[in-house]
Short mmCIF file of C-alpha atoms in Angstrom, two decimals:
data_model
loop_
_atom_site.label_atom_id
_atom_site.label_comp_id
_atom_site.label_asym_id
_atom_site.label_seq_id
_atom_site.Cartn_x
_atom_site.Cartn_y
_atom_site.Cartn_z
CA UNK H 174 54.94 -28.44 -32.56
CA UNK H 175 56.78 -30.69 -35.22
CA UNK H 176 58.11 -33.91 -34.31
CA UNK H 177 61.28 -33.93 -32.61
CA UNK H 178 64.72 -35.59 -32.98
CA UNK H 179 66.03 -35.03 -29.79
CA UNK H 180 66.73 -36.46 -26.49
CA UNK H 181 65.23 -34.76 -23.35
CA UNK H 182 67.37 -35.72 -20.48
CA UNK H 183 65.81 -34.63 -16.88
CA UNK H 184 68.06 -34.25 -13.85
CA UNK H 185 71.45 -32.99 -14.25
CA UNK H 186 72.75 -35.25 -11.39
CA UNK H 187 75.68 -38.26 -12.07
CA UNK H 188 73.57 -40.56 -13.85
CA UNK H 189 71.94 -37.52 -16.40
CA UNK H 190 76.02 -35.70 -17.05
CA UNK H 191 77.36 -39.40 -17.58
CA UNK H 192 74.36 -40.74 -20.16
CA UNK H 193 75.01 -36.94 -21.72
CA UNK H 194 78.64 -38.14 -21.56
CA UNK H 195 78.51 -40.55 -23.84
CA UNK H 196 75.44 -39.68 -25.85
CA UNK H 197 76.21 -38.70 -29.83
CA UNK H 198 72.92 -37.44 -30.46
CA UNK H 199 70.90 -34.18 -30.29
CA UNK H 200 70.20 -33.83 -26.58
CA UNK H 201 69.08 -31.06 -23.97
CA UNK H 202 69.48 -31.39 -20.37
CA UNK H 203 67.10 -29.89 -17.73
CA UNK H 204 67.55 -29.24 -13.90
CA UNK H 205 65.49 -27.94 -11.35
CA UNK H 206 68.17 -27.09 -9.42
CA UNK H 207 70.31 -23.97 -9.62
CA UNK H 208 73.22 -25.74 -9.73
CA UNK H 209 74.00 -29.17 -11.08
CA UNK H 210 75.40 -32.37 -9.48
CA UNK H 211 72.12 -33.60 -7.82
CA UNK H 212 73.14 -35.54 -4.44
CA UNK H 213 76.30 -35.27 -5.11
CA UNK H 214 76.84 -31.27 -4.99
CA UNK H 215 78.94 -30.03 -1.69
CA UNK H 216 77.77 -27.20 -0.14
CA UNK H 217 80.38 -24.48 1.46
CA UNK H 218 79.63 -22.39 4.50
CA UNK H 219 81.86 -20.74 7.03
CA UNK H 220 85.22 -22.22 5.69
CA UNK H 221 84.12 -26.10 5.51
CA UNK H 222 82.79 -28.29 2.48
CA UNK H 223 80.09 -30.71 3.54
CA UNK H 224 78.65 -33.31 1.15
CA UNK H 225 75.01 -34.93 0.95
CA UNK H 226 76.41 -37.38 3.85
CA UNK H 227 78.52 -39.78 3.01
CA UNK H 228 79.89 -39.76 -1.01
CA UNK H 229 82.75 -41.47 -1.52
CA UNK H 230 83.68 -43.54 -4.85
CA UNK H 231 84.15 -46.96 -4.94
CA UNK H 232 85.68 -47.96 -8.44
CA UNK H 233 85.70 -51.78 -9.34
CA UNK H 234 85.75 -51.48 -12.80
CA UNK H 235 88.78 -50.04 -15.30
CA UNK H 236 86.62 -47.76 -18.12
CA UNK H 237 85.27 -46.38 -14.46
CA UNK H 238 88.59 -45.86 -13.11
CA UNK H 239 89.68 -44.60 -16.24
CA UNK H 240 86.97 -41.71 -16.90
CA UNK H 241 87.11 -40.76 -13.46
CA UNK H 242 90.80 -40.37 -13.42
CA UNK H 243 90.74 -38.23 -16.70
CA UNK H 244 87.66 -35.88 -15.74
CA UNK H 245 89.43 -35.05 -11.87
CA UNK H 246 93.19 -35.64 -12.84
CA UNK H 247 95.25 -34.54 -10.07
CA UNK H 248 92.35 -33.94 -7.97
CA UNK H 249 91.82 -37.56 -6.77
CA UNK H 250 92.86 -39.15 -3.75
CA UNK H 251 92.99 -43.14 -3.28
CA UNK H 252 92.46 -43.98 0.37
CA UNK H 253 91.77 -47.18 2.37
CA UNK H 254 88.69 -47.07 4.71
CA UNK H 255 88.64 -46.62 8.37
CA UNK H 256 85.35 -48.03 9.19
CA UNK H 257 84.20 -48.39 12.89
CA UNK H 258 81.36 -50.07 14.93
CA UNK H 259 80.28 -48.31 18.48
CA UNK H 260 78.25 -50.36 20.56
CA UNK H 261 78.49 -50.96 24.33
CA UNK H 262 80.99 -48.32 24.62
CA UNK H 263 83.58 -49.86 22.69
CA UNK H 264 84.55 -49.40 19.07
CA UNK H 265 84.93 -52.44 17.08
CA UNK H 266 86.24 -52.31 13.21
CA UNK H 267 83.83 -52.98 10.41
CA UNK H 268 81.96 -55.22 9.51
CA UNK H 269 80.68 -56.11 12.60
CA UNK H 270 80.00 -59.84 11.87
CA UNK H 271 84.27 -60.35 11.27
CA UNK H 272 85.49 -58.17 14.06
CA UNK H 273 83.83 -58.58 17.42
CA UNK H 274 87.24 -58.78 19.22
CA UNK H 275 86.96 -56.39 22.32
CA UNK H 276 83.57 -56.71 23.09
CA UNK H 277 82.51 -58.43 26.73
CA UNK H 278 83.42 -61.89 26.51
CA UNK H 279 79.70 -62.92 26.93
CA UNK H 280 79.23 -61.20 23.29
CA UNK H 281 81.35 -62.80 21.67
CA UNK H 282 80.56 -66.06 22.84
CA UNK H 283 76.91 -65.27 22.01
CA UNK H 284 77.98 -64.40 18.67
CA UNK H 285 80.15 -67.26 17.99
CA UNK H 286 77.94 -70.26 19.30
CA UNK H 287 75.19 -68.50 17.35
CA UNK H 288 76.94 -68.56 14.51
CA UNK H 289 78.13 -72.42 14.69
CA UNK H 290 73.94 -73.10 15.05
CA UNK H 291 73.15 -71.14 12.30
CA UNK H 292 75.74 -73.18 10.19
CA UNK H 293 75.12 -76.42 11.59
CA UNK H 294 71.83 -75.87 10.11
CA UNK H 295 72.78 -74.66 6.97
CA UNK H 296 74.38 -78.03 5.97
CA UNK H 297 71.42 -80.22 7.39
CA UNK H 298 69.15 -78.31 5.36
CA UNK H 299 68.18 -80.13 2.28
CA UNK H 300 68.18 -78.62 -1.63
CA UNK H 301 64.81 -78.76 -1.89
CA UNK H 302 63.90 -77.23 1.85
CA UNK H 303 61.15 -73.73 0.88
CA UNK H 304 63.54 -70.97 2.82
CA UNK H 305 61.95 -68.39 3.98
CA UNK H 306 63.26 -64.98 2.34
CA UNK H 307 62.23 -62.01 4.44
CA UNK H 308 65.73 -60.10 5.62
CA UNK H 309 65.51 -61.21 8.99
CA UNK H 310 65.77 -65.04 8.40
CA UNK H 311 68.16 -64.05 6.27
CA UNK H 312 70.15 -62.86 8.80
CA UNK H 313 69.32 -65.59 11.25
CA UNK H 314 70.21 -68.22 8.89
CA UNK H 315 73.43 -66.44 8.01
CA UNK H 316 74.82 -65.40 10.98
CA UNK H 317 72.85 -66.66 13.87
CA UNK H 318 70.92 -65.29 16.94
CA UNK H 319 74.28 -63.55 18.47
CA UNK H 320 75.36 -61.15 15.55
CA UNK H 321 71.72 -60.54 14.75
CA UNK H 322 70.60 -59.34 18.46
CA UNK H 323 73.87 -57.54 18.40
CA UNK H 324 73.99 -56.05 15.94
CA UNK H 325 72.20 -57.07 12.21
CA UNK H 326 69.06 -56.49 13.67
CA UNK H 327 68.90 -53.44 15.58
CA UNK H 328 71.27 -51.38 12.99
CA UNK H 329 68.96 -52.01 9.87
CA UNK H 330 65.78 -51.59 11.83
CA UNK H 331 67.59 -48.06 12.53
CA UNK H 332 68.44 -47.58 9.05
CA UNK H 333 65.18 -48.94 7.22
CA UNK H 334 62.89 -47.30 9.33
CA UNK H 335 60.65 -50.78 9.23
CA UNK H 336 60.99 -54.56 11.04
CA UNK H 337 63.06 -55.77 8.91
CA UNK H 338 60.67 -58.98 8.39
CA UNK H 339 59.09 -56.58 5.51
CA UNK H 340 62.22 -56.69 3.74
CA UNK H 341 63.33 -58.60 1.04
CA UNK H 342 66.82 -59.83 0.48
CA UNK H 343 67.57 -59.56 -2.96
CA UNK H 344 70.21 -56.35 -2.10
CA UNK H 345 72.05 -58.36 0.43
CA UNK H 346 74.27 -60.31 -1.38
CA UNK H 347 76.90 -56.98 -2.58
CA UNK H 348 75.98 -54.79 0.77
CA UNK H 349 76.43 -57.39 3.56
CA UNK H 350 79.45 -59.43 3.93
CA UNK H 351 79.26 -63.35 5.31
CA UNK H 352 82.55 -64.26 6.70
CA UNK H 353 83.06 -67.88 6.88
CA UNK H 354 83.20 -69.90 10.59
CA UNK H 355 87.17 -69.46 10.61
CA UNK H 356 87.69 -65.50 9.72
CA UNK H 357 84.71 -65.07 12.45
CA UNK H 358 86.65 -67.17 14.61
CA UNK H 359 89.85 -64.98 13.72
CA UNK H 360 87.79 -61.72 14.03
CA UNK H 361 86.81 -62.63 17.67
CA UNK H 362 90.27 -63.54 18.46
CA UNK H 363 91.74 -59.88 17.36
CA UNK H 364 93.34 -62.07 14.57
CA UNK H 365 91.32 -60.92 11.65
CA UNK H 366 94.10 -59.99 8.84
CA UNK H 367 91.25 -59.85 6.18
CA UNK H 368 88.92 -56.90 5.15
CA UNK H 369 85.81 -57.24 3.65
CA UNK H 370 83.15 -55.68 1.85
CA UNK H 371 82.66 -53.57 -1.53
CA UNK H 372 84.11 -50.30 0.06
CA UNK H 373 87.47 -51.37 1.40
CA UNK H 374 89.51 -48.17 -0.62
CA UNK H 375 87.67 -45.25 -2.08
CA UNK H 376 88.58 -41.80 -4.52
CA UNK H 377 87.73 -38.53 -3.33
CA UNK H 378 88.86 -35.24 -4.70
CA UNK H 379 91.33 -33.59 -2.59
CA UNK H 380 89.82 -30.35 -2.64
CA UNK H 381 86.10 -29.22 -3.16
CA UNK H 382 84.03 -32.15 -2.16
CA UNK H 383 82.42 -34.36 -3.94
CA UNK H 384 80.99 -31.64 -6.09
CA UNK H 385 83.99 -31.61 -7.62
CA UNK H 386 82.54 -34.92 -9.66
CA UNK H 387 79.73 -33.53 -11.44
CA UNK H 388 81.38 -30.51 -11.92
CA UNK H 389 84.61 -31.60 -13.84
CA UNK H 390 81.76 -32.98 -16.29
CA UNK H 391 80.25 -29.87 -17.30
CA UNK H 392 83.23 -28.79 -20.26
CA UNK H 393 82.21 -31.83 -21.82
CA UNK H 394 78.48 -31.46 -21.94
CA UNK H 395 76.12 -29.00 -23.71
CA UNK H 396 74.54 -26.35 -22.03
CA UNK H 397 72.02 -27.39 -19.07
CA UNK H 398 69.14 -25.76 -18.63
CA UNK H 399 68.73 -24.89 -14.89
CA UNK H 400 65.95 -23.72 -12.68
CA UNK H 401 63.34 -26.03 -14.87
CA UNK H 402 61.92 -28.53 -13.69
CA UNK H 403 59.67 -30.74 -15.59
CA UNK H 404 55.79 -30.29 -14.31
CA UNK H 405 54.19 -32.41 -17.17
CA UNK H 406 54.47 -35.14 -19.62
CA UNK H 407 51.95 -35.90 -22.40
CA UNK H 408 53.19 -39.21 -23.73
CA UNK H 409 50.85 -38.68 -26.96
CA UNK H 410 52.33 -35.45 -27.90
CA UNK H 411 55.88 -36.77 -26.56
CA UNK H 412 55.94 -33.25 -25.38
CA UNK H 413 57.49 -32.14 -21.63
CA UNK H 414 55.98 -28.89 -20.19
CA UNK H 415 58.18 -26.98 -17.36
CA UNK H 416 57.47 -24.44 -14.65
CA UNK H 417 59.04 -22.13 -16.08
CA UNK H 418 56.35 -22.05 -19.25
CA UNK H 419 58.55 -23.99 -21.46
CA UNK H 420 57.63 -26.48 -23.50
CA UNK H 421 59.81 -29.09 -25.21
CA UNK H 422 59.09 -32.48 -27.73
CA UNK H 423 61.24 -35.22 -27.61
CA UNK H 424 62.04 -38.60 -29.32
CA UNK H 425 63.23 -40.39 -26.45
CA UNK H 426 63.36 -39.34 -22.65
CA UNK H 427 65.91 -39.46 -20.27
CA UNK H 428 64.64 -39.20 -16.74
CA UNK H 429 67.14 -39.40 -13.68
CA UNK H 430 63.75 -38.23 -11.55
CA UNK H 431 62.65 -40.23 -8.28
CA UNK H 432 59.70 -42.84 -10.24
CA UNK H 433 56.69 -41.60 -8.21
CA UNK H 434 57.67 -38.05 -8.64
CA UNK H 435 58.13 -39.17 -12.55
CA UNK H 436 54.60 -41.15 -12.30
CA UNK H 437 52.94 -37.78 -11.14
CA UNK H 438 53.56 -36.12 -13.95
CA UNK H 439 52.53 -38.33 -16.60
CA UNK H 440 48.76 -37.26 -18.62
CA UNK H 441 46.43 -39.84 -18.11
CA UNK H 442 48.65 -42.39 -16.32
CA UNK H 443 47.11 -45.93 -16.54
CA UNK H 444 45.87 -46.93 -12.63
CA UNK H 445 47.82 -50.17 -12.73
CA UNK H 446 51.09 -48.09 -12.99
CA UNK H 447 49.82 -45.44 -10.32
CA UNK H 448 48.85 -48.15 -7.84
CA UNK H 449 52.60 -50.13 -8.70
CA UNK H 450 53.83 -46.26 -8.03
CA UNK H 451 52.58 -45.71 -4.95
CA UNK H 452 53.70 -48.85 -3.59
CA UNK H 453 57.34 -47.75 -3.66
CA UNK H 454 58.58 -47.00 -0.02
CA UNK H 455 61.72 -44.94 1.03
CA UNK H 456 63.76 -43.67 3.27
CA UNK H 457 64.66 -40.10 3.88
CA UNK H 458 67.69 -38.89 5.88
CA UNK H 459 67.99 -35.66 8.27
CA UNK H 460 71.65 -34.67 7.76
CA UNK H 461 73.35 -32.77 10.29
CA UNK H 462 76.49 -31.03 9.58
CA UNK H 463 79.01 -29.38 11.97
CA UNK H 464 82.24 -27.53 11.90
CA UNK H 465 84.13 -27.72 15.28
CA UNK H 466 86.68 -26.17 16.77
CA UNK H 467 89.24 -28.68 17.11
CA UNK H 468 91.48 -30.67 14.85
CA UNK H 469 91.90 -34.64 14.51
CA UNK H 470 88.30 -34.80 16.58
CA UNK H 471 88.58 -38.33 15.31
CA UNK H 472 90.95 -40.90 13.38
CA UNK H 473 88.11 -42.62 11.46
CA UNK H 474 86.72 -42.02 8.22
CA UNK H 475 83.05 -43.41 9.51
CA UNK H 476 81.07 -45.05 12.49
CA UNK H 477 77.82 -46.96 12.65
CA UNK H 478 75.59 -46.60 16.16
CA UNK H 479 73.51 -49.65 16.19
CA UNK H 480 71.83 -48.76 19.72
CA UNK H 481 68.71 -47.16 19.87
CA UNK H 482 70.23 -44.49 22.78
CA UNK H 483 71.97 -42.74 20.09
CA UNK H 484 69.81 -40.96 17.40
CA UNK H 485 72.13 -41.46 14.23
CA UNK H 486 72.68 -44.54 12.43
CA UNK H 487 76.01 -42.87 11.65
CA UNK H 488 78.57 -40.81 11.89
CA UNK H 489 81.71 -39.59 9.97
CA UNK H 490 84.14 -36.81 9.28
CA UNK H 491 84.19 -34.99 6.18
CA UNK H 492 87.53 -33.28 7.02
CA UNK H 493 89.27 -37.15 7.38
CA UNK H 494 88.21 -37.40 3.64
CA UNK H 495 90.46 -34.15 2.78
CA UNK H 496 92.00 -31.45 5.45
CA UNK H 497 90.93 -29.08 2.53
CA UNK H 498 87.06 -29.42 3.43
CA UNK H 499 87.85 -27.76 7.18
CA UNK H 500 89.85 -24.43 8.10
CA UNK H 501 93.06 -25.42 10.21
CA UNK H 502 92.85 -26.19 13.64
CA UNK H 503 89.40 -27.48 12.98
CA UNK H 504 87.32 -30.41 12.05
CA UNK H 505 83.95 -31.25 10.06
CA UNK H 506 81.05 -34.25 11.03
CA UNK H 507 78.19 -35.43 9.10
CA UNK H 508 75.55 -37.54 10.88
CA UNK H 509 72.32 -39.55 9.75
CA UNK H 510 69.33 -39.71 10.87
CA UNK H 511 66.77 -41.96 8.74
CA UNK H 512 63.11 -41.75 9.24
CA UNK H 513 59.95 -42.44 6.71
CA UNK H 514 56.66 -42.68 6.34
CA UNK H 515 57.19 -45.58 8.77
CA UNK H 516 58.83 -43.75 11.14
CA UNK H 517 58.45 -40.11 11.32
CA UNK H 518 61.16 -37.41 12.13
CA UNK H 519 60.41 -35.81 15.20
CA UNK H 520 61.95 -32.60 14.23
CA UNK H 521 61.14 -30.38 17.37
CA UNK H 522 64.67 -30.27 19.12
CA UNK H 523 66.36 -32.61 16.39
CA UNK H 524 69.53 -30.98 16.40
CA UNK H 525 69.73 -30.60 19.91
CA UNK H 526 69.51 -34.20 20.05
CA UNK H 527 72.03 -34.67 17.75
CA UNK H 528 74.56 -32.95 19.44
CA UNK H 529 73.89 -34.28 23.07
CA UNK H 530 74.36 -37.43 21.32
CA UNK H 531 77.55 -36.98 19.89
CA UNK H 532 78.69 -35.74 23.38
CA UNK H 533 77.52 -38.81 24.71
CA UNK H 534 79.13 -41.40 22.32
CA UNK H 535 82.57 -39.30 23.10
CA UNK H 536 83.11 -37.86 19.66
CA UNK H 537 82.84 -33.95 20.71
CA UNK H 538 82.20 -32.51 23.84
CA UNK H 539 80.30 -29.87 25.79
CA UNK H 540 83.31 -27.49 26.00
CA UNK H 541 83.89 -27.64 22.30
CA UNK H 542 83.02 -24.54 20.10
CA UNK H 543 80.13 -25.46 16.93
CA UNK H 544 81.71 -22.82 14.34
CA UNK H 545 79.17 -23.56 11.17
CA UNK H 546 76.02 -25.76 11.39
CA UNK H 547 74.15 -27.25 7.84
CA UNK H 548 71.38 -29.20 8.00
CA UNK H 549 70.54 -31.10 4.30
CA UNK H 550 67.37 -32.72 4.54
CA UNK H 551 67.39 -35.91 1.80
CA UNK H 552 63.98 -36.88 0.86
CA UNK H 553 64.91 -39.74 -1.11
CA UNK H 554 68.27 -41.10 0.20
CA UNK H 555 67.73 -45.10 -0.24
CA UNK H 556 64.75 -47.19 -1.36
CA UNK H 557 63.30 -49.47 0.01
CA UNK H 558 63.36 -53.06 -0.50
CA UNK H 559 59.96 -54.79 0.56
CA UNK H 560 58.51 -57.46 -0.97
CA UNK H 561 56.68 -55.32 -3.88
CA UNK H 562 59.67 -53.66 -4.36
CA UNK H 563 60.52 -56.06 -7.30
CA UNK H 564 57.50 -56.32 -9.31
CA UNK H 565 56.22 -52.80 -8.50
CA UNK H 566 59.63 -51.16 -10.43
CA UNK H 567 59.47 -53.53 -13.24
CA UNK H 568 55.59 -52.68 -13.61
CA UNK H 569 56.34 -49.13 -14.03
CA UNK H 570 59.92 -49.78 -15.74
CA UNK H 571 58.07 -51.70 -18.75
CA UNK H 572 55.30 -49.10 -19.00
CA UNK H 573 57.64 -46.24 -19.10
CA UNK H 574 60.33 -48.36 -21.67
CA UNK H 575 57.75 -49.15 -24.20
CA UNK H 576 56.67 -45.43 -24.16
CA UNK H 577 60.36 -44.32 -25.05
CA UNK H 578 61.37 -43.23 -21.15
CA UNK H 579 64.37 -44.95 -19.99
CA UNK H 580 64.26 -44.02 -16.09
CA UNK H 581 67.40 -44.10 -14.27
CA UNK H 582 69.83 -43.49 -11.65
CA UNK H 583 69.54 -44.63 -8.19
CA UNK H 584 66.12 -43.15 -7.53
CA UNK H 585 65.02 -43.37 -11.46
CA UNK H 586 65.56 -46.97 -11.28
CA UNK H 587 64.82 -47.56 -8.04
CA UNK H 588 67.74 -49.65 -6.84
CA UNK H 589 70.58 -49.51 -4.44
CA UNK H 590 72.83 -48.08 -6.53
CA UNK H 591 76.71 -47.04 -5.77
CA UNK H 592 78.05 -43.77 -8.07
CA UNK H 593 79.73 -45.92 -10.17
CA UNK H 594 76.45 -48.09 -10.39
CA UNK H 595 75.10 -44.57 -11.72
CA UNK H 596 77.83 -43.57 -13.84
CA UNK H 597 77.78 -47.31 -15.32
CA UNK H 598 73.68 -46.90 -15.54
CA UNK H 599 74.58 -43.80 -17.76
CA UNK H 600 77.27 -44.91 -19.93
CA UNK H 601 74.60 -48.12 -21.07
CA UNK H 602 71.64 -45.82 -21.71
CA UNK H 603 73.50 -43.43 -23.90
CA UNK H 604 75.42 -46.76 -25.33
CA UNK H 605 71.19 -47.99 -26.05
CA UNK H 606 70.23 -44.23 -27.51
CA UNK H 607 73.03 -44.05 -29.91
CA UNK H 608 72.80 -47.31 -31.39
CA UNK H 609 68.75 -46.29 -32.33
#
C-alpha cells in the first residue's frame, strides 16, 4: 500500500463528528457501531426516548453556543436545572454543601460547626504547610466533618466505586462547588438566593433525545463507515486493519477510542506504555430505564441518593427534559448504578432491586404499571482519578502524539470531560490537523 494523505478518524461519537466538523483535509470516519452518536445516541422503545443516562448540554462558551444553535435550530430548549438531594427522607436542593435547610436540626448544626473548624483551620494554616491531596482531606479541609459524613463522603464513595482516599483532587475544582461561611450559613437558614455549580441551565432538543446532537451533524460530514471497528494498528506501516477485512493507511490518526482499548491494538506496543495502560481505572454504570404509567411522577429534572439503602447514586426523568420523550399520560426514569473492578455489579436480581428502591425512596409505587423497560449497560461512563491517573495518561498521551495519534474525547483522553469539553476537544484537533 502507498503512503497515504489522509486522516483516519475512529469513533463516530461527539468528539470524532465535531474534529470531522472542522477538519479541511482528506478524512474517513469509522464506527463500530451501527449507528453513530456514541454515548450520546437515544434509544426508542414502546413510545419513550431514553438517553445513555443523563446528557444534557451545558454551553459556557459563544462559538459553542453558536454551532449548537445552527446544527439543532428550532430543536433546542434552554432550561434551568431542578437538581435535588434525598437523604433522611427529605429532599434538599443541590448542591448539598449550600442547601441543608430542612434537614434535622442536629444536621445542620453538625454541618455548620464543621464547617467553621474546617475554616478556622484554613486561615491558621501557613503558605508553606505540605497539604495532604487525597480527595478526602480535600473534602475535610473544605467543608468539614458535618457535610463530609453527610454527605461528600458517602455519595462519591457510591459513585467512584473506591475510598475516596485513592483519589486525587485535581477534577474538583469545576465539579464541586465551595460555598463560602455566609451562603452556607444562608443555605441552612432556607435563605440561599444563590445557585451554584457548572450546570445551573442546560439545552436539550425538544424532540428525539439527545441523539438528536450527533445526528444533526451527519449533512455536514462525509460518509461514515459503520459496523468497522478497528482490530489493529501497525504504527510502522501507519496502516489500521478492521474486522470487517479492511485495511486502511493513514497520515495522521484520529482516535475517539477508550486508551486501553486503543493500547490493545497497537503492534508491538512498548511495555512502559502497556503497564501506564493498564493502570487506568474506571467506572462503569448499569442504567435502568422505565416508562410508567403516570404523568408528572416527579417535578425534578434529577436526584442524588447518597445512602447506601438505596442502590442508585441517581435518579432523573427523561420525560421532565421534553414531554416528547414519553406517550401522554405517562412518564420516563433513568437511574445509575456505578460499579468497577473495585466494586462489582451484582447483577442477579439488579433490576428488581432497582425498582423496590424507587418504591422505597417514594418516586413510583407498587400499584403503578412499568409499560417499557431498557437496560444500557456503560462500560466506560467516567474515569477514574487516582493518583496515577495523571502521569499514566500523559505516558501514553506522549507515546501515541509523537507517533501521529491524537487520542481524544472523554474516554480518548481520559478526562472528565462535559459535551462541550468534547465538542471543544474536536474543534482544536481538527484546528492542529489543518494547520499541518
Amino acid at each position: 500500500m502507498k503512503k497515504s494523505n489522509e486522516i483516519i478518524i475512529l469513533g463516530a461519537g461527539l468528539g470524532g463528528l465535531t474534529c470531522a466538523y472542522y477538519l479541511n483535509k482528506n478524512y474517513s470516519i469509522f464506527e463500530k457501531e451501527s449507528r453513530a452518536g456514541g454515548l450520546c445516541r437515544s434509544e426508542k422503545i414502546d413510545g419513550f426516548t431514553f438517553d445513555y443516562t443523563g446528557h444534557l448540554l451545558h454551553l459556557k462558551r459563544n462559538e459553542n453556543k453558536k454551532l449548537i444553535k445552527e446544527l439543532l435550530r428550532k430543536n433546542l430548549f434552554l432550561q434551568k436545572r431542578k437538581a435535588w438531594i434525598y437523604s433522611k427522607g427529605i429532599y434538599t436542593k443541590y448542591p448539598f454543601q449550600a442547601n441543608i435547610y430542612g434537614l434535622p436540626e442536629e444536621v445542620i448544626e453538625e454541618c455548620i460547626n464543621g464547617l467553621k473548624e474546617a475554616r478556622k483551620h484554613s486561615r491558621l494554616r501557613t503558605p508553606n504547610s505540605k497539604l495532604r491531596t487525597n480527595f478526602k482531606d480535600w473534602i475535610y479541609r473544605n467543608f468539614g466533618r458535618g457535610y463530609a459524613k453527610h454527605f461528600m463522603i458517602p455519595y462519591n464513595e457510591k459513585l467512584w466505586t473506591v475510598p475516596i482516599e485513592e483519589m486525587s483532587t485535581e477534577w474538583t475544582k469545576r465539579f464541586i462547588p465551595i460555598p463560602t461561611l455566609k451562603e452556607a450559613l444562608a443555605g441552612a437558614r432556607g435563605r440561599q438566593e444563590k445557585d451554584f455549580g457548572y450546570n445551573i441551565r442546560f439545552y436539550y432538543p425538544l424532540t428525539g433525545g439527545i441523539g438528536e446532537l450527533p445526528k444533526s451533524f451527519l449533512p455536514f460530514v462525509r460518509r461514515i463507515d459503520l459496523n468497522s471497528e478497528a482490530t489493529r494498528i501497525s504504527l510502522k506501516d501507519k496502516k489500521i486493519r478492521f474486522n470487517n477485512g479492511k485495511e486502511k493507511k493513514y497520515q495522521r490518526l484520529v482516535s475517539t477510542i477508550p486508551l486501553p482499548e486503543l493500547i490493545k491494538i497497537i503492534d508491538r506496543i512498548p511495555e512502559k506504555i502497556n503497564k501506564a495502560s493498564k493502570r487506568l481505572r474506571y467506572v462503569s454504570v448499569f442504567n435502568l430505564n422505565l416508562g410508567i404509567r403516570r404523568e408528572k411522577i416527579s417535578d425534578k429534572h434529577w436526584i442524588y441518593f447518597p445512602e447506601k439503602e438505596f442502590t442508585f447514586y441517581r435518579v432523573g426523568f427523561n420525560s421532565n427534559f421534553s414531554s416528547y420523550l414519553a406517550p401522554r399520560g405517562t412518564s420516563s426514569i433513568y437511574t445509575e448504578v456505578s460499579y468497577s473492578k473495585d466494586k462489582p455489579l451484582d447483577r442477579k436480581g439488579i433490576t428488581r432491586r432497582v425498582i423496590k428502591d424507587l418504591i422505597k425512596a417514594g418516586i413510583i409505587t407498587s400499584r403503578d404499571k412499568i409499560l417499557a423497560k431498557l437496560v444500557l449497560d456503560i462500560r466506560y461512563a467516567y474515569p477514574l482519578y487516582d493518583h496515577n491517573h495523571r502521569e499514566s495518561v500523559a505516558t501514553i498521551q506522549r507515546f501515541l502524539r509523537a507517533n501521529d495519534i491524537y487520542s481524544m474525547g472523554r474516554f480518548g483522553s481520559w478526562e472528565y470531560l462535559s459535551m462541550e469539553d468534547v465538542i471543544e476537544q474536536g474543534r482544536e484537533t481538527a484546528q492542529q490537523l489543518n494547520g499541518q
